[in-house]
GROMACS .gro file of C-alpha atoms in nm:
model
  298
    1MET     CA    1  11.672  -2.065   0.621
    2ILE     CA    2  11.546  -2.042   0.978
    3THR     CA    3  11.431  -1.706   0.948
    4ARG     CA    4  11.213  -1.839   0.590
    5LEU     CA    5  11.047  -2.107   0.781
    6THR     CA    6  10.957  -1.868   1.073
    7ILE     CA    7  10.788  -1.665   0.799
    8LEU     CA    8  10.621  -1.916   0.632
    9LEU     CA    9  10.460  -2.045   0.978
   10LEU     CA   10  10.329  -1.708   1.067
   11LEU     CA   11  10.179  -1.692   0.726
   12LEU     CA   12   9.999  -1.989   0.762
   13ILE     CA   13   9.880  -1.910   1.122
   14THR     CA   14   9.743  -1.599   0.995
   15GLY     CA   15   9.568  -1.746   0.679
   16PHE     CA   16   9.383  -2.008   0.924
   17SER     CA   17   9.294  -1.765   1.182
   18SER     CA   18   9.122  -1.518   0.901
   19THR     CA   19   8.919  -1.801   0.740
   20ALA     CA   20   8.786  -1.920   1.054
   21ALA     CA   21   8.676  -1.569   1.195
   22PRO     CA   22   8.428  -1.496   0.932
   23ILE     CA   23   8.262  -1.835   0.979
   24SER     CA   24   8.209  -1.782   1.367
   25VAL     CA   25   8.098  -1.400   1.330
   26SER     CA   26   7.815  -1.531   1.045
   27GLN     CA   27   7.722  -1.819   1.268
   28GLU     CA   28   7.663  -1.579   1.590
   29LEU     CA   29   7.426  -1.317   1.374
   30VAL     CA   30   7.215  -1.611   1.234
   31ASN     CA   31   7.154  -1.697   1.630
   32ARG     CA   32   7.093  -1.361   1.746
   33ILE     CA   33   6.833  -1.333   1.465
   34THR     CA   34   6.704  -1.680   1.535
   35GLU     CA   35   6.685  -1.585   1.883
   36SER     CA   36   6.498  -1.202   1.795
   37GLN     CA   37   6.229  -1.391   1.557
   38LYS     CA   38   6.149  -1.601   1.865
   39SER     CA   39   6.152  -1.310   2.113
   40LEU     CA   40   5.916  -1.127   1.854
   41GLN     CA   41   5.668  -1.401   1.834
   42ALA     CA   42   5.653  -1.440   2.216
   43LEU     CA   43   5.559  -1.080   2.236
   44GLU     CA   44   5.332  -1.073   1.969
   45SER     CA   45   5.137  -1.373   2.139
   46LYS     CA   46   5.133  -1.170   2.471
   47ILE     CA   47   4.999  -0.846   2.284
   48ASN     CA   48   4.716  -1.040   2.137
   49GLU     CA   49   4.648  -1.232   2.441
   50GLU     CA   50   4.639  -0.871   2.665
   51THR     CA   51   4.429  -0.699   2.360
   52LEU     CA   52   4.140  -0.967   2.380
   53LYS     CA   53   4.139  -0.942   2.751
   54TYR     CA   54   4.108  -0.549   2.742
   55GLN     CA   55   3.843  -0.601   2.466
   56VAL     CA   56   3.643  -0.823   2.664
   57GLN     CA   57   3.678  -0.558   2.942
   58LEU     CA   58   3.602  -0.292   2.743
   59ASN     CA   59   3.303  -0.469   2.624
   60LYS     CA   60   3.172  -0.528   2.972
   61GLU     CA   61   3.249  -0.144   3.089
   62LEU     CA   62   3.037  -0.049   2.770
   63ALA     CA   63   2.727  -0.254   2.883
   64ALA     CA   64   2.788  -0.117   3.197
   65VAL     CA   65   2.779   0.245   3.087
   66LYS     CA   66   2.457   0.163   2.870
   67ALA     CA   67   2.285   0.026   3.149
   68LEU     CA   68   2.391   0.325   3.381
   69ARG     CA   69   2.262   0.569   3.113
   70GLU     CA   70   1.898   0.399   3.077
   71GLN     CA   71   1.897   0.399   3.478
   72ALA     CA   72   1.977   0.766   3.450
   73THR     CA   73   1.718   0.839   3.202
   74THR     CA   74   1.440   0.658   3.371
   75ILE     CA   75   1.563   0.870   3.679
   76GLN     CA   76   1.551   1.178   3.468
   77ARG     CA   77   1.181   1.133   3.354
   78THR     CA   78   1.065   1.057   3.690
   79ALA     CA   79   1.271   1.360   3.835
   80ASP     CA   80   1.048   1.529   3.538
   81GLU     CA   81   0.709   1.387   3.598
   82GLN     CA   82   0.745   1.498   3.967
   83LEU     CA   83   0.843   1.864   3.860
   84MET     CA   84   0.523   1.864   3.592
   85SER     CA   85   0.299   2.151   3.684
   86ILE     CA   86  -0.083   2.125   3.738
   87GLU     CA   87  -0.162   2.220   3.387
   88GLN     CA   88   0.096   2.007   3.204
   89LEU     CA   89  -0.063   1.703   3.439
   90SER     CA   90  -0.435   1.809   3.338
   91ASP     CA   91  -0.348   1.847   2.977
   92ARG     CA   92  -0.182   1.495   2.981
   93ILE     CA   93  -0.483   1.378   3.146
   94ASN     CA   94  -0.753   1.549   2.895
   95LYS     CA   95  -0.520   1.399   2.616
   96TRP     CA   96  -0.568   1.027   2.751
   97ARG     CA   97  -0.948   1.097   2.785
   98GLU     CA   98  -0.990   1.218   2.413
   99GLN     CA   99  -0.801   0.915   2.319
  100ASP     CA  100  -1.034   0.693   2.537
  101ASN     CA  101  -1.331   0.854   2.381
  102TYR     CA  102  -1.214   0.813   2.054
  103GLN     CA  103  -1.158   0.480   2.060
  104LYS     CA  104  -1.519   0.406   2.232
  105LEU     CA  105  -1.636   0.587   1.945
  106LEU     CA  106  -1.466   0.374   1.676
  107LEU     CA  107  -1.623   0.056   1.868
  108GLN     CA  108  -1.972   0.201   1.894
  109THR     CA  109  -1.974   0.287   1.508
  110TYR     CA  110  -1.840  -0.086   1.447
  111LEU     CA  111  -2.097  -0.244   1.644
  112GLU     CA  112  -2.367  -0.033   1.509
  113GLN     CA  113  -2.264  -0.118   1.174
  114GLN     CA  114  -2.289  -0.475   1.244
  115ASN     CA  115  -2.611  -0.460   1.424
  116ILE     CA  116  -2.468  -0.571   1.738
  117ALA     CA  117  -2.647  -0.516   2.080
  118PHE     CA  118  -2.453  -0.329   2.354
  119GLU     CA  119  -2.513  -0.103   2.643
  120HIS     CA  120  -2.408   0.254   2.764
  121THR     CA  121  -2.316   0.302   3.104
  122GLY     CA  122  -2.302   0.610   3.295
  123THR     CA  123  -1.948   0.681   3.227
  124SER     CA  124  -2.002   0.610   2.870
  125ASP     CA  125  -1.839   0.279   2.840
  126VAL     CA  126  -1.972   0.047   2.597
  127THR     CA  127  -2.067  -0.296   2.742
  128VAL     CA  128  -2.083  -0.599   2.528
  129ASN     CA  129  -2.161  -0.959   2.564
  130PRO     CA  130  -1.884  -1.188   2.571
  131GLU     CA  131  -2.040  -1.428   2.327
  132ILE     CA  132  -2.037  -1.147   2.062
  133PHE     CA  133  -1.646  -1.133   2.059
  134ARG     CA  134  -1.619  -1.523   2.014
  135ARG     CA  135  -1.880  -1.475   1.738
  136LEU     CA  136  -1.657  -1.223   1.583
  137ARG     CA  137  -1.343  -1.462   1.618
  138ASN     CA  138  -1.543  -1.716   1.443
  139GLU     CA  139  -1.631  -1.499   1.155
  140LEU     CA  140  -1.301  -1.386   1.134
  141ILE     CA  141  -1.152  -1.738   1.131
  142ASP     CA  142  -1.411  -1.797   0.858
  143ASP     CA  143  -1.318  -1.540   0.658
  144LEU     CA  144  -0.947  -1.659   0.663
  145ALA     CA  145  -1.082  -1.983   0.567
  146PRO     CA  146  -1.391  -1.973   0.399
  147SER     CA  147  -1.656  -2.288   0.386
  148TRP     CA  148  -1.966  -2.337   0.254
  149GLN     CA  149  -2.278  -2.255   0.492
  150GLN     CA  150  -2.635  -2.290   0.443
  151THR     CA  151  -2.843  -1.956   0.402
  152ASP     CA  152  -3.164  -1.865   0.260
  153VAL     CA  153  -3.142  -1.697  -0.086
  154ILE     CA  154  -3.402  -1.529  -0.299
  155SER     CA  155  -3.375  -1.710  -0.663
  156THR     CA  156  -3.388  -1.570  -1.001
  157ASN     CA  157  -3.763  -1.643  -0.988
  158GLY     CA  158  -3.832  -1.481  -0.671
  159GLU     CA  159  -3.882  -1.786  -0.415
  160ILE     CA  160  -3.673  -1.805  -0.116
  161LYS     CA  161  -3.471  -2.126  -0.097
  162PRO     CA  162  -3.176  -2.251   0.102
  163PHE     CA  163  -2.836  -2.227  -0.103
  164ASN     CA  164  -2.489  -2.310   0.005
  165VAL     CA  165  -2.335  -1.972   0.028
  166LEU     CA  166  -1.934  -1.945   0.016
  167ASN     CA  167  -1.828  -1.627   0.119
  168ILE     CA  168  -1.463  -1.521  -0.050
  169GLY     CA  169  -1.380  -1.148   0.066
  170PRO     CA  170  -1.663  -0.910  -0.078
  171ILE     CA  171  -1.768  -1.177  -0.339
  172GLN     CA  172  -2.062  -1.441  -0.240
  173LEU     CA  173  -2.120  -1.776  -0.432
  174ALA     CA  174  -2.428  -1.970  -0.372
  175TYR     CA  175  -2.514  -2.318  -0.515
  176ASN     CA  176  -2.842  -2.527  -0.474
  177SER     CA  177  -2.795  -2.883  -0.583
  178GLN     CA  178  -3.158  -2.957  -0.599
  179LEU     CA  179  -3.241  -2.663  -0.842
  180GLN     CA  180  -2.902  -2.709  -0.993
  181SER     CA  181  -2.861  -2.336  -0.984
  182GLY     CA  182  -2.623  -2.110  -0.858
  183GLY     CA  183  -2.404  -1.775  -0.930
  184LEU     CA  184  -2.320  -1.473  -0.749
  185LEU     CA  185  -2.536  -1.314  -0.491
  186GLU     CA  186  -2.615  -0.947  -0.408
  187ASN     CA  187  -2.735  -0.768  -0.103
  188PRO     CA  188  -2.977  -0.481  -0.169
  189VAL     CA  189  -2.997  -0.218   0.057
  190ASN     CA  190  -3.341  -0.245   0.164
  191GLN     CA  191  -3.351  -0.616   0.194
  192THR     CA  192  -3.288  -0.860   0.467
  193LEU     CA  193  -3.205  -1.170   0.236
  194PRO     CA  194  -2.940  -1.180  -0.022
  195ASN     CA  195  -3.059  -1.285  -0.362
  196LEU     CA  196  -2.905  -1.424  -0.720
  197VAL     CA  197  -2.772  -1.198  -0.962
  198LYS     CA  198  -3.011  -1.197  -1.273
  199GLY     CA  199  -2.862  -1.243  -1.640
  200VAL     CA  200  -2.490  -1.344  -1.500
  201SER     CA  201  -2.499  -1.718  -1.393
  202GLN     CA  202  -2.489  -1.980  -1.706
  203ASN     CA  203  -2.493  -2.356  -1.672
  204ALA     CA  204  -2.160  -2.391  -1.714
  205GLN     CA  205  -2.136  -2.151  -1.415
  206ALA     CA  206  -2.353  -2.405  -1.222
  207VAL     CA  207  -2.162  -2.706  -1.311
  208GLN     CA  208  -1.839  -2.525  -1.168
  209LEU     CA  209  -1.991  -2.444  -0.886
  210LEU     CA  210  -2.107  -2.783  -0.790
  211GLN     CA  211  -1.769  -2.907  -0.855
  212LEU     CA  212  -1.650  -2.634  -0.626
  213ASN     CA  213  -1.865  -2.728  -0.353
  214GLN     CA  214  -1.803  -3.102  -0.354
  215THR     CA  215  -1.445  -3.135  -0.446
  216GLY     CA  216  -1.311  -2.771  -0.355
  217ILE     CA  217  -1.171  -2.697  -0.678
  218GLY     CA  218  -1.348  -2.518  -0.968
  219SER     CA  219  -1.339  -2.242  -1.199
  220VAL     CA  220  -1.601  -1.940  -1.090
  221THR     CA  221  -1.675  -1.614  -1.277
  222PHE     CA  222  -1.743  -1.294  -1.073
  223ASP     CA  223  -1.789  -0.944  -1.138
  224PRO     CA  224  -1.460  -0.752  -1.056
  225THR     CA  225  -1.657  -0.433  -1.002
  226LEU     CA  226  -1.868  -0.564  -0.724
  227GLY     CA  227  -2.180  -0.509  -0.876
  228ASN     CA  228  -2.112  -0.151  -0.992
  229ALA     CA  229  -2.112  -0.237  -1.398
  230THR     CA  230  -2.480  -0.357  -1.310
  231LYS     CA  231  -2.567  -0.023  -1.122
  232LEU     CA  232  -2.438   0.158  -1.406
  233GLN     CA  233  -2.645  -0.026  -1.670
  234ASN     CA  234  -2.962   0.014  -1.471
  235ASN     CA  235  -2.903   0.375  -1.432
  236GLN     CA  236  -2.861   0.445  -1.823
  237GLN     CA  237  -3.160   0.675  -1.906
  238GLY     CA  238  -3.277   0.777  -2.251
  239ILE     CA  239  -3.380   1.103  -2.377
  240VAL     CA  240  -3.766   1.084  -2.298
  241SER     CA  241  -3.635   1.016  -1.938
  242HIS     CA  242  -3.434   1.310  -1.878
  243ILE     CA  243  -3.709   1.494  -2.036
  244LYS     CA  244  -3.972   1.355  -1.772
  245LYS     CA  245  -3.683   1.427  -1.511
  246GLY     CA  246  -3.705   1.812  -1.637
  247GLY     CA  247  -4.062   1.852  -1.550
  248VAL     CA  248  -4.302   2.138  -1.706
  249TRP     CA  249  -3.982   2.353  -1.768
  250ALA     CA  250  -3.843   2.116  -2.029
  251LEU     CA  251  -4.138   2.185  -2.261
  252PRO     CA  252  -4.106   2.557  -2.313
  253ILE     CA  253  -3.727   2.487  -2.389
  254LEU     CA  254  -3.780   2.226  -2.625
  255PHE     CA  255  -4.031   2.447  -2.793
  256PHE     CA  256  -3.765   2.769  -2.817
  257GLY     CA  257  -3.486   2.519  -2.902
  258LEU     CA  258  -3.696   2.356  -3.191
  259LEU     CA  259  -3.827   2.722  -3.299
  260ALA     CA  260  -3.451   2.823  -3.329
  261PHE     CA  261  -3.355   2.494  -3.528
  262ILE     CA  262  -3.637   2.605  -3.789
  263ALA     CA  263  -3.546   2.945  -3.809
  264ALA     CA  264  -3.181   2.840  -3.882
  265LEU     CA  265  -3.237   2.581  -4.124
  266LEU     CA  266  -3.472   2.842  -4.303
  267LYS     CA  267  -3.229   3.122  -4.305
  268SER     CA  268  -2.960   2.849  -4.432
  269ILE     CA  269  -3.195   2.784  -4.731
  270GLN     CA  270  -3.227   3.126  -4.793
  271LEU     CA  271  -2.831   3.198  -4.820
  272MET     CA  272  -2.814   2.876  -5.046
  273ARG     CA  273  -3.078   3.047  -5.287
  274LEU     CA  274  -2.894   3.382  -5.332
  275PRO     CA  275  -2.725   3.406  -5.674
  276ARG     CA  276  -2.358   3.377  -5.700
  277ILE     CA  277  -2.141   3.670  -5.790
  278SER     CA  278  -1.995   3.640  -6.128
  279LYS     CA  279  -1.630   3.674  -6.228
  280ASP     CA  280  -1.736   3.965  -6.481
  281PHE     CA  281  -1.863   4.168  -6.187
  282ILE     CA  282  -1.569   4.123  -5.996
  283GLU     CA  283  -1.324   4.233  -6.295
  284GLN     CA  284  -1.550   4.551  -6.318
  285LEU     CA  285  -1.537   4.636  -5.986
  286ASN     CA  286  -1.176   4.596  -5.979
  287ALA     CA  287  -1.131   4.816  -6.303
  288LYS     CA  288  -1.334   5.101  -6.144
  289LYS     CA  289  -1.105   5.077  -5.855
  290ASN     CA  290  -0.807   5.127  -6.047
  291PHE     CA  291  -0.928   5.408  -6.219
  292ILE     CA  292  -1.037   5.596  -5.931
  293TRP     CA  293  -0.688   5.536  -5.770
  294SER     CA  294  -0.532   5.667  -6.088
  295ALA     CA  295  -0.753   5.984  -6.060
  296ASN     CA  296  -0.682   6.050  -5.735
  297SER     CA  297  -0.315   6.014  -5.794
  298ILE     CA  298  -0.333   6.257  -6.073
   0.00000   0.00000   0.00000
């Protein structure tokens, strides 16, 4: 009996110990995993902080290397300038002089086209009055923001009258409130004053120009060819004008041409009067041809 009780107690003790051991082992594993995760997070944050510090330091070093490279390039260029030969230096100076002369030539050409007075010095330098540059500046401002200006214009009847002129790029519009006339302007080559283009302006055009002059808003009509269509129309010539341009040699050319035309006409009439070939005659020719062919074959 005692032996049975002893065995039963031993079984109970071993059962309790076996159920408690797995609980303690799993709890210990969970604690270790939690501690490992905390350590891993701390390590990652430390790595991120160190990476950011290294990145900032790397950027500073790269900027320093770039500055050193630029400084080395400057030093190398200075050294190359010092080691350049006399021929290279003279060649560079000549190129600079050519560029300077080219710029002076452009400036001189522009001043001559604008009829602006200038002076030449002994070194071929172009000297211009500063007032000219101020006037050109004002003209540039007026071109960018056009405004009406009073100018003498030759009207359509040939009289010189003051007109309000508006420059819009290459287009010039003029209007005179007293004459109630206006339109496009043209600048002939051998003429100092502009004149109104004839045959273009109409009453409706003048009304629109008046509205544009007073209110700044209006609808105007202009030539998109800038006068080239009018020049082509004026240059159109007839047959008589072309013959006059040919001079004395045009007369024999016309005479022989007319003679050749009359000869061709007469020959055409002669050919039309020739008798037509009949069908019987053609059949007789074919029959004789076949007879001759058969005789030769025999």
